[in-house]
Short mmCIF file of C-alpha atoms and ligand atoms in Angstrom, two decimals:
data_model
loop_
_atom_site.label_atom_id
_atom_site.label_comp_id
_atom_site.label_asym_id
_atom_site.label_seq_id
_atom_site.Cartn_x
_atom_site.Cartn_y
_atom_site.Cartn_z
CA MET W 1 -12.88 10.53 0.05
CA ILE W 2 -11.60 6.79 1.23
CA ILE W 3 -9.42 7.02 3.93
CA GLY W 4 -7.83 4.77 6.37
CA SER W 5 -4.20 3.35 7.50
CA HIS W 6 -2.32 0.45 7.69
CA VAL W 7 -3.63 -1.14 11.00
CA ASN W 8 -2.39 -4.04 12.68
CA PHE W 9 -4.13 -7.73 11.78
CA ASN W 10 -3.65 -9.61 15.35
CA THR W 11 -5.35 -12.82 17.58
CA GLU W 12 -8.93 -10.73 16.45
CA GLN W 13 -7.39 -11.05 12.70
CA LEU W 14 -9.75 -8.78 10.30
CA LEU W 15 -12.48 -7.84 13.01
CA GLY W 16 -9.28 -6.16 14.89
CA SER W 17 -7.84 -4.49 12.18
CA ALA W 18 -11.42 -2.94 11.60
CA LYS W 19 -11.91 -2.34 15.85
CA THR W 20 -8.99 0.01 15.44
CA ALA W 21 -9.62 1.35 11.31
CA ILE W 22 -12.62 2.93 13.04
CA SER W 23 -11.22 4.13 16.43
CA TYR W 24 -9.04 6.54 13.51
CA GLY W 25 -12.60 7.60 12.52
CA ALA W 26 -11.47 5.72 9.06
CA ASN W 27 -13.62 4.20 6.92
CA THR W 28 -10.71 1.76 4.92
CA PHE W 29 -7.56 0.35 6.01
CA MET W 30 -4.31 -1.57 4.63
CA PHE W 31 -3.57 -4.58 6.87
CA TYR W 32 -0.83 -7.54 6.96
CA THR W 33 -1.77 -11.03 7.34
CA GLY W 34 0.95 -11.42 9.87
CA ALA W 35 4.14 -10.12 10.39
CA PRO W 36 5.58 -8.22 7.16
CA GLN W 37 8.90 -9.73 7.74
CA ASN W 38 8.33 -13.06 7.83
CA THR W 39 6.63 -15.90 6.84
CA ILE W 40 4.61 -17.40 10.04
CA ARG W 41 1.26 -17.50 9.47
CA LYS W 42 -2.13 -18.46 11.04
CA ASP W 43 -5.27 -19.70 10.04
CA ILE W 44 -7.85 -17.27 8.85
CA ASP W 45 -10.90 -18.26 11.32
CA PRO W 46 -14.03 -17.68 9.35
CA ASN W 47 -16.24 -16.98 12.86
CA LEU W 48 -14.24 -13.61 13.65
CA THR W 49 -14.29 -13.07 9.53
CA ASN W 50 -17.96 -13.16 9.65
CA GLU W 51 -18.18 -10.33 12.93
CA ALA W 52 -15.64 -8.48 11.10
CA PHE W 53 -18.22 -8.46 8.13
CA MET W 54 -20.65 -7.33 10.62
CA TYR W 55 -18.72 -4.91 12.25
CA MET W 56 -17.24 -3.59 8.96
CA LYS W 57 -21.58 -2.86 7.89
CA GLU W 58 -22.67 -1.02 11.49
CA ASN W 59 -19.96 1.60 10.69
CA GLY W 60 -19.41 2.17 7.55
CA VAL W 61 -15.75 0.42 5.95
CA ASP W 62 -16.42 -1.34 2.79
CA LEU W 63 -15.28 -4.23 2.10
CA LYS W 64 -14.22 -3.35 -1.65
CA ASN W 65 -11.99 -0.77 -0.54
CA VAL W 66 -10.04 -2.77 2.26
CA ILE W 67 -6.42 -3.76 1.61
CA CYS W 68 -3.73 -5.97 2.18
CA HIS W 69 -0.09 -5.26 1.89
CA ALA W 70 2.19 -8.54 1.13
CA PRO W 71 4.66 -9.06 3.63
CA TYR W 72 8.76 -7.94 2.25
CA ILE W 73 10.20 -10.44 2.45
CA ILE W 74 8.84 -11.93 -1.50
CA ASN W 75 11.09 -10.93 -3.86
CA LEU W 76 9.92 -11.46 -7.80
CA ALA W 77 12.75 -9.86 -9.51
CA ASN W 78 15.39 -11.69 -9.64
CA ARG W 79 16.00 -15.35 -10.18
CA GLU W 80 19.49 -16.10 -9.32
CA LYS W 81 18.36 -18.88 -6.53
CA GLU W 82 15.66 -19.97 -8.35
CA ASP W 83 14.31 -22.21 -5.08
CA SER W 84 13.91 -18.50 -3.59
CA TRP W 85 12.48 -17.40 -6.32
CA ASN W 86 9.63 -19.95 -6.06
CA PHE W 87 9.53 -19.31 -2.93
CA SER W 88 8.53 -15.95 -3.37
CA ILE W 89 5.88 -17.15 -5.48
CA SER W 90 4.14 -20.01 -3.64
CA PHE W 91 4.18 -18.24 -0.33
CA LEU W 92 2.23 -15.26 -2.26
CA LYS W 93 0.02 -17.52 -3.77
CA LYS W 94 -1.24 -18.30 -0.37
CA GLU W 95 -1.09 -14.80 1.22
CA LEU W 96 -3.71 -14.35 -1.95
CA TYR W 97 -5.95 -17.26 -0.86
CA ARG W 98 -5.20 -16.50 2.60
CA ILE W 99 -7.35 -12.59 1.78
CA LYS W 100 -9.50 -14.35 -0.72
CA GLU W 101 -11.10 -16.43 2.16
CA MET W 102 -12.01 -13.14 3.93
CA GLN W 103 -13.45 -11.39 0.54
CA VAL W 104 -10.39 -9.08 0.13
CA GLY W 105 -9.99 -7.80 -3.20
CA TYR W 106 -6.31 -6.12 -3.53
CA MET W 107 -2.97 -7.51 -2.62
CA VAL W 108 -0.05 -4.52 -2.73
CA ILE W 109 2.93 -5.67 -3.33
CA HIS W 110 6.88 -4.52 -3.85
CA PRO W 111 7.52 -5.51 -7.42
CA GLY W 112 10.72 -6.21 -5.73
CA ASN W 113 14.98 -6.39 -5.87
CA ALA W 114 17.02 -6.95 -8.64
CA LEU W 115 20.29 -7.24 -6.89
CA LYS W 116 22.83 -8.15 -9.17
CA ILE W 117 21.17 -8.73 -12.27
CA ASP W 118 20.20 -5.88 -14.34
CA ARG W 119 16.93 -4.41 -14.98
CA MET W 120 15.94 -5.52 -17.59
CA THR W 121 16.06 -9.12 -16.48
CA ALA W 122 14.50 -8.54 -13.36
CA LEU W 123 11.09 -6.61 -14.84
CA GLN W 124 10.48 -9.83 -16.80
CA ASN W 125 11.34 -11.91 -14.20
CA ILE W 126 8.43 -9.55 -11.94
CA ALA W 127 6.09 -10.84 -14.93
CA ASP W 128 6.94 -14.19 -15.36
CA ALA W 129 6.47 -14.50 -11.21
CA LEU W 130 3.20 -12.41 -11.53
CA ASN W 131 1.89 -14.86 -14.68
CA ASN W 132 2.69 -17.71 -12.62
CA ILE W 133 0.59 -16.45 -9.42
CA ILE W 134 -2.47 -14.39 -10.74
CA GLU W 135 -5.59 -16.45 -11.68
CA ASP W 136 -8.92 -14.90 -12.73
CA ASP W 137 -10.84 -15.44 -8.82
CA LEU W 138 -8.06 -14.93 -6.81
CA PRO W 139 -7.47 -11.09 -5.47
CA MET W 140 -5.97 -8.01 -7.45
CA ILE W 141 -2.19 -7.58 -7.53
CA LEU W 142 -1.13 -3.86 -7.42
CA LEU W 143 2.02 -3.13 -8.09
CA GLU W 144 3.61 0.08 -6.12
CA THR W 145 5.78 2.80 -7.36
CA MET W 146 9.42 2.39 -5.46
CA ALA W 147 12.25 4.73 -4.00
CA GLY W 148 14.64 4.06 -5.59
CA LYS W 149 16.52 2.45 -2.89
CA GLY W 150 18.90 -0.10 -3.58
CA THR W 151 18.31 -2.12 -6.97
CA GLU W 152 14.16 -1.90 -5.97
CA CYS W 153 12.47 -2.27 -9.39
CA GLY W 154 8.96 -0.34 -10.17
CA ILE W 155 10.85 3.24 -9.72
CA ASN W 156 8.81 5.14 -12.21
CA ILE W 157 5.84 5.19 -14.99
CA TYR W 158 8.15 3.64 -17.88
CA GLU W 159 9.32 0.30 -15.80
CA LEU W 160 5.37 -0.24 -14.25
CA LYS W 161 4.25 -0.14 -18.07
CA GLU W 162 7.08 -2.42 -18.77
CA ILE W 163 5.82 -5.38 -16.26
CA LEU W 164 2.04 -4.03 -17.53
CA SER W 165 3.21 -4.65 -20.67
CA LYS W 166 4.27 -8.58 -20.03
CA VAL W 167 1.63 -9.62 -18.03
CA GLU W 168 -1.31 -11.56 -19.64
CA LYS W 169 -3.71 -11.77 -17.46
CA LYS W 170 -3.53 -7.57 -17.52
CA GLU W 171 -7.29 -7.04 -15.59
CA LYS W 172 -5.37 -8.54 -12.40
CA VAL W 173 -2.59 -6.18 -12.12
CA GLY W 174 -2.81 -2.75 -11.40
CA ILE W 175 -0.70 0.58 -9.74
CA CYS W 176 -0.68 1.84 -5.85
CA LEU W 177 0.77 5.29 -5.96
CA ASP W 178 3.04 6.14 -2.63
CA THR W 179 3.32 9.60 -2.66
CA CYS W 180 6.58 9.32 -0.14
CA HIS W 181 8.06 7.12 -2.66
CA LEU W 182 7.25 9.33 -5.44
CA ASN W 183 9.00 11.75 -3.70
CA ASP W 184 12.22 10.37 -3.54
CA SER W 185 11.81 8.48 -6.73
CA GLY W 186 12.20 11.72 -8.17
CA ILE W 187 8.46 13.54 -8.37
CA ASP W 188 7.82 16.62 -7.15
CA ILE W 189 4.57 16.32 -5.69
CA ALA W 190 4.03 20.06 -6.50
CA LYS W 191 3.28 19.10 -9.57
CA PHE W 192 1.24 15.77 -9.06
CA ASP W 193 -1.25 16.54 -11.82
CA ASP W 194 1.56 16.08 -14.53
CA TYR W 195 2.75 13.56 -13.08
CA LEU W 196 -1.25 11.85 -13.38
CA SER W 197 -1.23 13.20 -16.77
CA GLU W 198 2.32 11.19 -17.89
CA PHE W 199 0.36 8.37 -16.04
CA ASP W 200 -2.77 8.18 -17.68
CA GLN W 201 -1.01 8.92 -21.33
CA GLU W 202 1.69 5.72 -20.32
CA ILE W 203 -0.68 2.95 -18.26
CA GLY W 204 -3.91 5.26 -17.29
CA LEU W 205 -5.70 6.40 -14.75
CA GLU W 206 -7.90 3.73 -14.29
CA HIS W 207 -4.98 1.45 -13.33
CA ILE W 208 -4.84 2.74 -9.85
CA PHE W 209 -6.41 1.28 -7.35
CA CYS W 210 -4.83 2.44 -4.47
CA ILE W 211 -2.54 5.09 -2.31
CA HIS W 212 -0.12 5.85 0.12
CA VAL W 213 -0.68 9.04 1.34
CA ASN W 214 3.09 9.95 3.29
CA ASP W 215 4.72 12.69 3.67
CA SER W 216 8.75 12.25 3.41
CA LYS W 217 11.97 13.06 5.61
CA ASN W 218 14.23 13.00 2.93
CA PRO W 219 14.14 15.92 -0.66
CA ILE W 220 12.70 14.97 -3.84
CA GLY W 221 15.24 11.83 -5.69
CA SER W 222 16.53 10.96 -2.37
CA HIS W 223 16.49 7.48 -3.24
CA LYS W 224 15.88 7.00 0.25
CA ASP W 225 12.13 6.26 1.31
CA ARG W 226 11.50 7.35 5.34
CA HIS W 227 8.35 8.57 5.63
CA ALA W 228 6.93 11.70 7.38
CA ASN W 229 3.70 12.34 9.21
CA LEU W 230 1.78 14.85 6.90
CA GLY W 231 3.15 18.26 6.90
CA TYR W 232 6.19 17.44 8.92
CA GLY W 233 8.65 16.33 6.09
CA THR W 234 9.97 17.93 2.75
CA ILE W 235 6.44 16.32 0.55
CA GLY W 236 4.51 19.58 2.19
CA PHE W 237 0.76 19.32 3.77
CA ASP W 238 -0.94 21.12 1.35
CA ASN W 239 0.13 19.21 -1.84
CA LEU W 240 -0.61 16.10 0.35
CA ILE W 241 -3.91 17.04 0.71
CA ASN W 242 -3.56 18.46 -3.21
CA VAL W 243 -3.01 14.16 -3.65
CA LEU W 244 -6.21 13.16 -1.36
CA TYR W 245 -8.82 15.54 -3.19
CA ASN W 246 -7.49 15.50 -6.14
CA PRO W 247 -10.98 15.16 -8.39
CA LYS W 248 -9.47 11.73 -10.86
CA LEU W 249 -8.50 10.00 -8.13
CA LYS W 250 -11.95 10.47 -6.12
CA ASP W 251 -12.90 6.72 -5.55
CA VAL W 252 -8.98 5.20 -4.43
CA PRO W 253 -8.45 4.03 -0.94
CA LYS W 254 -6.21 6.72 0.54
CA ILE W 255 -4.17 5.21 3.18
CA LEU W 256 -1.73 6.39 5.57
CA GLU W 257 1.56 4.55 6.36
CA THR W 258 2.56 7.46 8.28
CA PRO W 259 5.58 6.46 11.50
CA TRP W 260 4.19 6.41 15.00
CA VAL W 261 4.93 9.30 17.16
CA GLY W 262 6.29 7.82 20.34
CA GLU W 263 4.45 5.04 21.22
CA TYR W 264 1.42 6.87 19.74
CA PRO W 265 -0.40 5.86 16.70
CA PRO W 266 -0.76 9.23 14.14
CA TYR W 267 -3.70 8.41 12.45
CA LYS W 268 -6.77 9.61 14.39
CA LEU W 269 -5.75 13.33 14.01
CA GLU W 270 -4.40 12.44 10.60
CA ILE W 271 -7.43 11.95 9.15
CA GLU W 272 -8.34 15.02 11.52
CA MET W 273 -6.44 17.04 9.78
CA ILE W 274 -7.46 15.65 6.24
CA LYS W 275 -11.14 15.81 6.59
CA HIS W 276 -10.54 19.81 7.69
CA LYS W 277 -7.93 20.00 5.59
CA LYS W 278 -5.81 21.99 8.19
CA PHE W 279 -2.24 21.13 9.05
CA ASN W 280 -2.00 20.71 12.92
CA PRO W 281 1.62 21.55 14.03
CA ASN W 282 0.98 20.30 17.68
CA LEU W 283 0.90 16.27 16.93
CA GLU W 284 2.58 15.46 19.59
CA THR W 285 1.21 17.45 22.25
CA ASP W 286 -2.72 16.12 20.97
CA LEU W 287 -1.63 12.67 21.30
CA LYS W 288 -0.17 12.36 24.65
CA GLU W 289 -3.92 14.30 24.96
CA LEU W 290 -5.60 12.17 23.13
CA TYR W 291 -3.94 8.30 24.80
CA LYS W 292 -3.38 9.65 27.95
FE1 LIG B 324 4.71 -1.18 0.78
FE1 LIG B 325 3.99 2.36 1.04
ZN1 LIG B 326 7.43 3.50 1.80
#
């Protein structure tokens, strides 16, 4: 299984991210190139990048499974202020060039928020932006399935399909499933196979390049988007294990974006739970023991 979590991208850049991932027992990871809420970015240091490549090789992390996540401030869906829309486009493009310097192949984005415009126009705006951004030799963009909080776009198969149908270079855009978002958007993860067959019929499973594996703090269809630790939410451990071990998604990188437990990252113990297919009901006490 290709499994990891989101990790920091700090002063040691990709090398730091890789070190953190390895400390969790992961064989992949997802990172942001800077704070997800702002646009302040440092130059990529080629020495750190090369060190990261060596370190990853030694520790069994294949670069082709590493994922980046775009900052939240990017909104491709609303074009009422042409300047903000253009800023989102140019900033995302810059981020793609930055991760290309590190040979990272995938950038997950939230499709965007419609705000006050109608959803069909919003979906068209997203596709227009993508057609502006995509270049043959840039990394792929992965549209994340969203919970439907506020005016989020990409909240069902139909909307994702609609965006993809308007994209010119279809081979450069894929999908990232997020189990918490799916649950909150109204999908019952206990019937994940039904969802997958519908997805396969409408879009095609070969378009899935990443899965965010999170439990949810809220019931199906709540449109909330609050992640919970594996087995500590409404989706439940067994249903998430079924997603993680689904043979149709075997080669797709799985990324945990579950919340820290107090001051501790839960990922090492969650990855252990996944490997042993066994729920740990003492996550908090075991983490305190592990990191004391
Ligand atoms: Fe996301
Ligand atoms: Fe996610
Ligand atoms: Zn989320």
